[in-house]
Amino acid sequence: MGSGGGALGLSSPLFANGHLSSSSNSTSLPLPVEDGNHLAMVKPSSSVVNLPHYKWRLLIAYDGTRYAGWQFQVSPPTIQCIVEKALIQITKLERECLHFVGASRTDTGVHAWGQVAHFITPFNYDSLETIHAALNGLLPSDIRVREISAATPEFHARFSAKSKVYHYKIYNDTIMDPFQRHYVYHSVYKLNTAAMREAAKMFIGKHDFSAFVNASRNDRVPDPVKTIFRFDVIEMGPLIQLEVEGSGFLYRQVRNMVALLIQIGKDAIPTEIVPKILATLDRRELAKYALSAPPHGLCLVSVKYNQEHLLLPSDCPTTSFGRHHTITKCKLPFY
């Protein structure tokens, strides 16, 4: 345990003579606070003016089967809630001090290999390997922190994101592989991948995706105009992998696009239906042809950033990718 604050592996811009020392990262500017689905700017009180702060980036993988998505709620549990509890236990900080934010609000049952998040501490770390090991030691086995690195003050897991990549997997055979049942959607219909590939290309570009968004519990109105950079349909034996990269995605947008492609793959509707539905800007039009694809086939694979957002601050600890255990041989005395 490090000194001051009860956190692991600390170095000290911490408490000298009972006061916070000065820091290049100190600030008296308003701090961002996550409040449900909103980002509010809160002016610090006089007790936290000139508070040093350090920002840390996490790369997180999880099996979303048991969780009600990413976004914070206590019951039923979410990924953000579980990871935040572990951070609170390790850093001894309150939730509102961590400012823990994820890049993507994955839905109930959706998985992730490359979710990105950040949090803030008023102290630095000598090494990130200790807190990395502690986090994974506290987290359940279906949530893993793959990497921890320092981040610049300008980095924001959500707002700095340049694009996000999702994969949706379909097992296209008469008998489902039981080992993939939690991560792959099973279609017993023989799918026409050539038609799906042609239709997927029609999503590429900048469009208003109002016809492909479900009504969410958000009381804010997101921008329905998004850019799809690529939408690939890849065959790997009985497995069909749909890979989509976009500037951002609306609530259930990916699953709604996939659902329409599956109907096209069944040859139930023609490929030309894609631009026609897009043009209506009406979710009810899509509902005439397809419902949302199940969540378990969807995975957030990566979040991409401009290189300047991934630069490490000066005098920061080395990025932690985890550490291997080694066996120390016993040296038995000779008699």
PDB file of C-alpha atoms in Angstrom, residues 206-313:
ATOM      1  CA  LYS A 206     -22.870   9.900 -44.358  1.00  0.00           C
ATOM      2  CA  HIS A 207     -26.590   9.324 -43.715  1.00  0.00           C
ATOM      3  CA  ASP A 208     -29.407  10.254 -41.382  1.00  0.00           C
ATOM      4  CA  PHE A 209     -30.041   6.949 -39.560  1.00  0.00           C
ATOM      5  CA  SER A 210     -33.333   7.963 -37.908  1.00  0.00           C
ATOM      6  CA  ALA A 211     -35.023   4.908 -39.460  1.00  0.00           C
ATOM      7  CA  PHE A 212     -32.516   2.610 -37.714  1.00  0.00           C
ATOM      8  CA  VAL A 213     -32.615   3.967 -34.160  1.00  0.00           C
ATOM      9  CA  ASN A 214     -34.820   2.617 -31.376  1.00  0.00           C
ATOM     10  CA  ALA A 215     -36.399   5.005 -28.920  1.00  0.00           C
ATOM     11  CA  SER A 216     -34.003   5.142 -25.972  1.00  0.00           C
ATOM     12  CA  ARG A 217     -34.443   6.115 -22.352  1.00  0.00           C
ATOM     13  CA  ASN A 218     -32.307   9.190 -22.970  1.00  0.00           C
ATOM     14  CA  ASP A 219     -34.158  12.479 -22.693  1.00  0.00           C
ATOM     15  CA  ARG A 220     -31.597  14.094 -24.977  1.00  0.00           C
ATOM     16  CA  VAL A 221     -31.895  13.955 -28.776  1.00  0.00           C
ATOM     17  CA  PRO A 222     -28.706  12.553 -30.351  1.00  0.00           C
ATOM     18  CA  ASP A 223     -27.557  13.657 -33.791  1.00  0.00           C
ATOM     19  CA  PRO A 224     -29.012  11.028 -36.182  1.00  0.00           C
ATOM     20  CA  VAL A 225     -26.435  11.819 -38.897  1.00  0.00           C
ATOM     21  CA  LYS A 226     -23.562   9.319 -38.752  1.00  0.00           C
ATOM     22  CA  THR A 227     -20.826   8.215 -41.152  1.00  0.00           C
ATOM     23  CA  ILE A 228     -20.215   4.552 -41.930  1.00  0.00           C
ATOM     24  CA  PHE A 229     -16.626   4.063 -43.152  1.00  0.00           C
ATOM     25  CA  ARG A 230     -16.867   0.381 -43.989  1.00  0.00           C
ATOM     26  CA  PHE A 231     -19.351  -2.499 -43.705  1.00  0.00           C
ATOM     27  CA  ASP A 232     -17.833  -5.878 -44.586  1.00  0.00           C
ATOM     28  CA  VAL A 233     -19.479  -9.296 -44.819  1.00  0.00           C
ATOM     29  CA  ILE A 234     -16.846 -11.991 -44.241  1.00  0.00           C
ATOM     30  CA  GLU A 235     -17.391 -15.758 -44.523  1.00  0.00           C
ATOM     31  CA  MET A 236     -15.339 -18.171 -42.393  1.00  0.00           C
ATOM     32  CA  GLY A 237     -16.866 -21.583 -42.982  1.00  0.00           C
ATOM     33  CA  PRO A 238     -20.300 -21.612 -41.331  1.00  0.00           C
ATOM     34  CA  LEU A 239     -19.483 -18.351 -39.534  1.00  0.00           C
ATOM     35  CA  ILE A 240     -20.508 -15.041 -41.135  1.00  0.00           C
ATOM     36  CA  GLN A 241     -18.894 -11.984 -39.570  1.00  0.00           C
ATOM     37  CA  LEU A 242     -20.353  -8.548 -40.230  1.00  0.00           C
ATOM     38  CA  GLU A 243     -17.765  -5.841 -39.515  1.00  0.00           C
ATOM     39  CA  VAL A 244     -18.929  -2.230 -39.361  1.00  0.00           C
ATOM     40  CA  GLU A 245     -16.866   0.871 -38.593  1.00  0.00           C
ATOM     41  CA  GLY A 246     -18.508   4.253 -38.108  1.00  0.00           C
ATOM     42  CA  SER A 247     -18.052   7.686 -36.593  1.00  0.00           C
ATOM     43  CA  GLY A 248     -20.613   6.703 -33.970  1.00  0.00           C
ATOM     44  CA  PHE A 249     -23.795   4.701 -33.631  1.00  0.00           C
ATOM     45  CA  LEU A 250     -27.298   5.415 -32.391  1.00  0.00           C
ATOM     46  CA  TYR A 251     -29.179   3.262 -29.894  1.00  0.00           C
ATOM     47  CA  ARG A 252     -29.449  -0.260 -31.412  1.00  0.00           C
ATOM     48  CA  GLN A 253     -28.439   1.045 -34.834  1.00  0.00           C
ATOM     49  CA  VAL A 254     -25.956  -1.771 -35.520  1.00  0.00           C
ATOM     50  CA  ARG A 255     -28.395  -4.501 -34.509  1.00  0.00           C
ATOM     51  CA  ASN A 256     -31.121  -2.933 -36.657  1.00  0.00           C
ATOM     52  CA  MET A 257     -28.842  -2.754 -39.707  1.00  0.00           C
ATOM     53  CA  VAL A 258     -27.793  -6.373 -39.131  1.00  0.00           C
ATOM     54  CA  ALA A 259     -31.422  -7.482 -38.817  1.00  0.00           C
ATOM     55  CA  LEU A 260     -32.241  -5.977 -42.205  1.00  0.00           C
ATOM     56  CA  LEU A 261     -29.174  -7.619 -43.783  1.00  0.00           C
ATOM     57  CA  ILE A 262     -30.277 -10.999 -42.405  1.00  0.00           C
ATOM     58  CA  GLN A 263     -33.709 -10.581 -44.036  1.00  0.00           C
ATOM     59  CA  ILE A 264     -31.965  -9.661 -47.308  1.00  0.00           C
ATOM     60  CA  GLY A 265     -29.713 -12.709 -46.870  1.00  0.00           C
ATOM     61  CA  LYS A 266     -32.805 -14.892 -46.616  1.00  0.00           C
ATOM     62  CA  ASP A 267     -33.872 -13.446 -49.995  1.00  0.00           C
ATOM     63  CA  ALA A 268     -37.058 -12.254 -48.270  1.00  0.00           C
ATOM     64  CA  ILE A 269     -36.553  -8.653 -49.487  1.00  0.00           C
ATOM     65  CA  PRO A 270     -34.382  -7.061 -52.206  1.00  0.00           C
ATOM     66  CA  THR A 271     -31.144  -5.169 -51.567  1.00  0.00           C
ATOM     67  CA  GLU A 272     -32.733  -1.939 -52.883  1.00  0.00           C
ATOM     68  CA  ILE A 273     -34.786  -1.720 -49.704  1.00  0.00           C
ATOM     69  CA  VAL A 274     -31.813  -0.199 -47.798  1.00  0.00           C
ATOM     70  CA  PRO A 275     -31.791   3.287 -49.418  1.00  0.00           C
ATOM     71  CA  LYS A 276     -35.595   3.345 -49.439  1.00  0.00           C
ATOM     72  CA  ILE A 277     -35.801   2.796 -45.667  1.00  0.00           C
ATOM     73  CA  LEU A 278     -32.980   5.274 -45.020  1.00  0.00           C
ATOM     74  CA  ALA A 279     -34.867   7.924 -46.996  1.00  0.00           C
ATOM     75  CA  THR A 280     -38.042   7.587 -44.888  1.00  0.00           C
ATOM     76  CA  LEU A 281     -36.252   8.612 -41.621  1.00  0.00           C
ATOM     77  CA  ASP A 282     -38.995   6.561 -39.963  1.00  0.00           C
ATOM     78  CA  ARG A 283     -38.283   3.640 -37.585  1.00  0.00           C
ATOM     79  CA  ARG A 284     -41.763   2.262 -38.287  1.00  0.00           C
ATOM     80  CA  GLU A 285     -40.763   1.630 -41.886  1.00  0.00           C
ATOM     81  CA  LEU A 286     -37.909  -0.668 -40.825  1.00  0.00           C
ATOM     82  CA  ALA A 287     -40.282  -2.496 -38.448  1.00  0.00           C
ATOM     83  CA  LYS A 288     -42.294  -3.673 -41.472  1.00  0.00           C
ATOM     84  CA  TYR A 289     -39.319  -5.792 -42.564  1.00  0.00           C
ATOM     85  CA  ALA A 290     -37.144  -6.608 -39.555  1.00  0.00           C
ATOM     86  CA  LEU A 291     -36.824  -6.549 -35.776  1.00  0.00           C
ATOM     87  CA  SER A 292     -33.538  -5.902 -33.948  1.00  0.00           C
ATOM     88  CA  ALA A 293     -31.006  -8.733 -34.127  1.00  0.00           C
ATOM     89  CA  PRO A 294     -30.319 -10.397 -30.736  1.00  0.00           C
ATOM     90  CA  PRO A 295     -27.604  -8.712 -28.643  1.00  0.00           C
ATOM     91  CA  HIS A 296     -25.356 -11.723 -27.950  1.00  0.00           C
ATOM     92  CA  GLY A 297     -23.925 -11.759 -31.505  1.00  0.00           C
ATOM     93  CA  LEU A 298     -22.613  -8.203 -31.180  1.00  0.00           C
ATOM     94  CA  CYS A 299     -19.170  -7.200 -29.899  1.00  0.00           C
ATOM     95  CA  LEU A 300     -17.423  -3.824 -29.607  1.00  0.00           C
ATOM     96  CA  VAL A 301     -14.023  -4.711 -31.053  1.00  0.00           C
ATOM     97  CA  SER A 302     -12.162  -1.401 -30.932  1.00  0.00           C
ATOM     98  CA  VAL A 303     -12.399   2.346 -30.471  1.00  0.00           C
ATOM     99  CA  LYS A 304     -10.056   4.422 -32.631  1.00  0.00           C
ATOM    100  CA  TYR A 305      -8.482   7.779 -31.764  1.00  0.00           C
ATOM    101  CA  ASN A 306      -6.240  10.291 -33.483  1.00  0.00           C
ATOM    102  CA  GLN A 307      -2.621   9.622 -32.565  1.00  0.00           C
ATOM    103  CA  GLU A 308      -2.264  12.861 -30.581  1.00  0.00           C
ATOM    104  CA  HIS A 309      -4.980  11.682 -28.199  1.00  0.00           C
ATOM    105  CA  LEU A 310      -2.937   8.583 -27.390  1.00  0.00           C
ATOM    106  CA  LEU A 311       0.288  10.386 -26.530  1.00  0.00           C
ATOM    107  CA  LEU A 312       1.588   9.684 -23.038  1.00  0.00           C
ATOM    108  CA  PRO A 313       2.189  12.602 -20.650  1.00  0.00           C
TER     109      PRO A 313
END
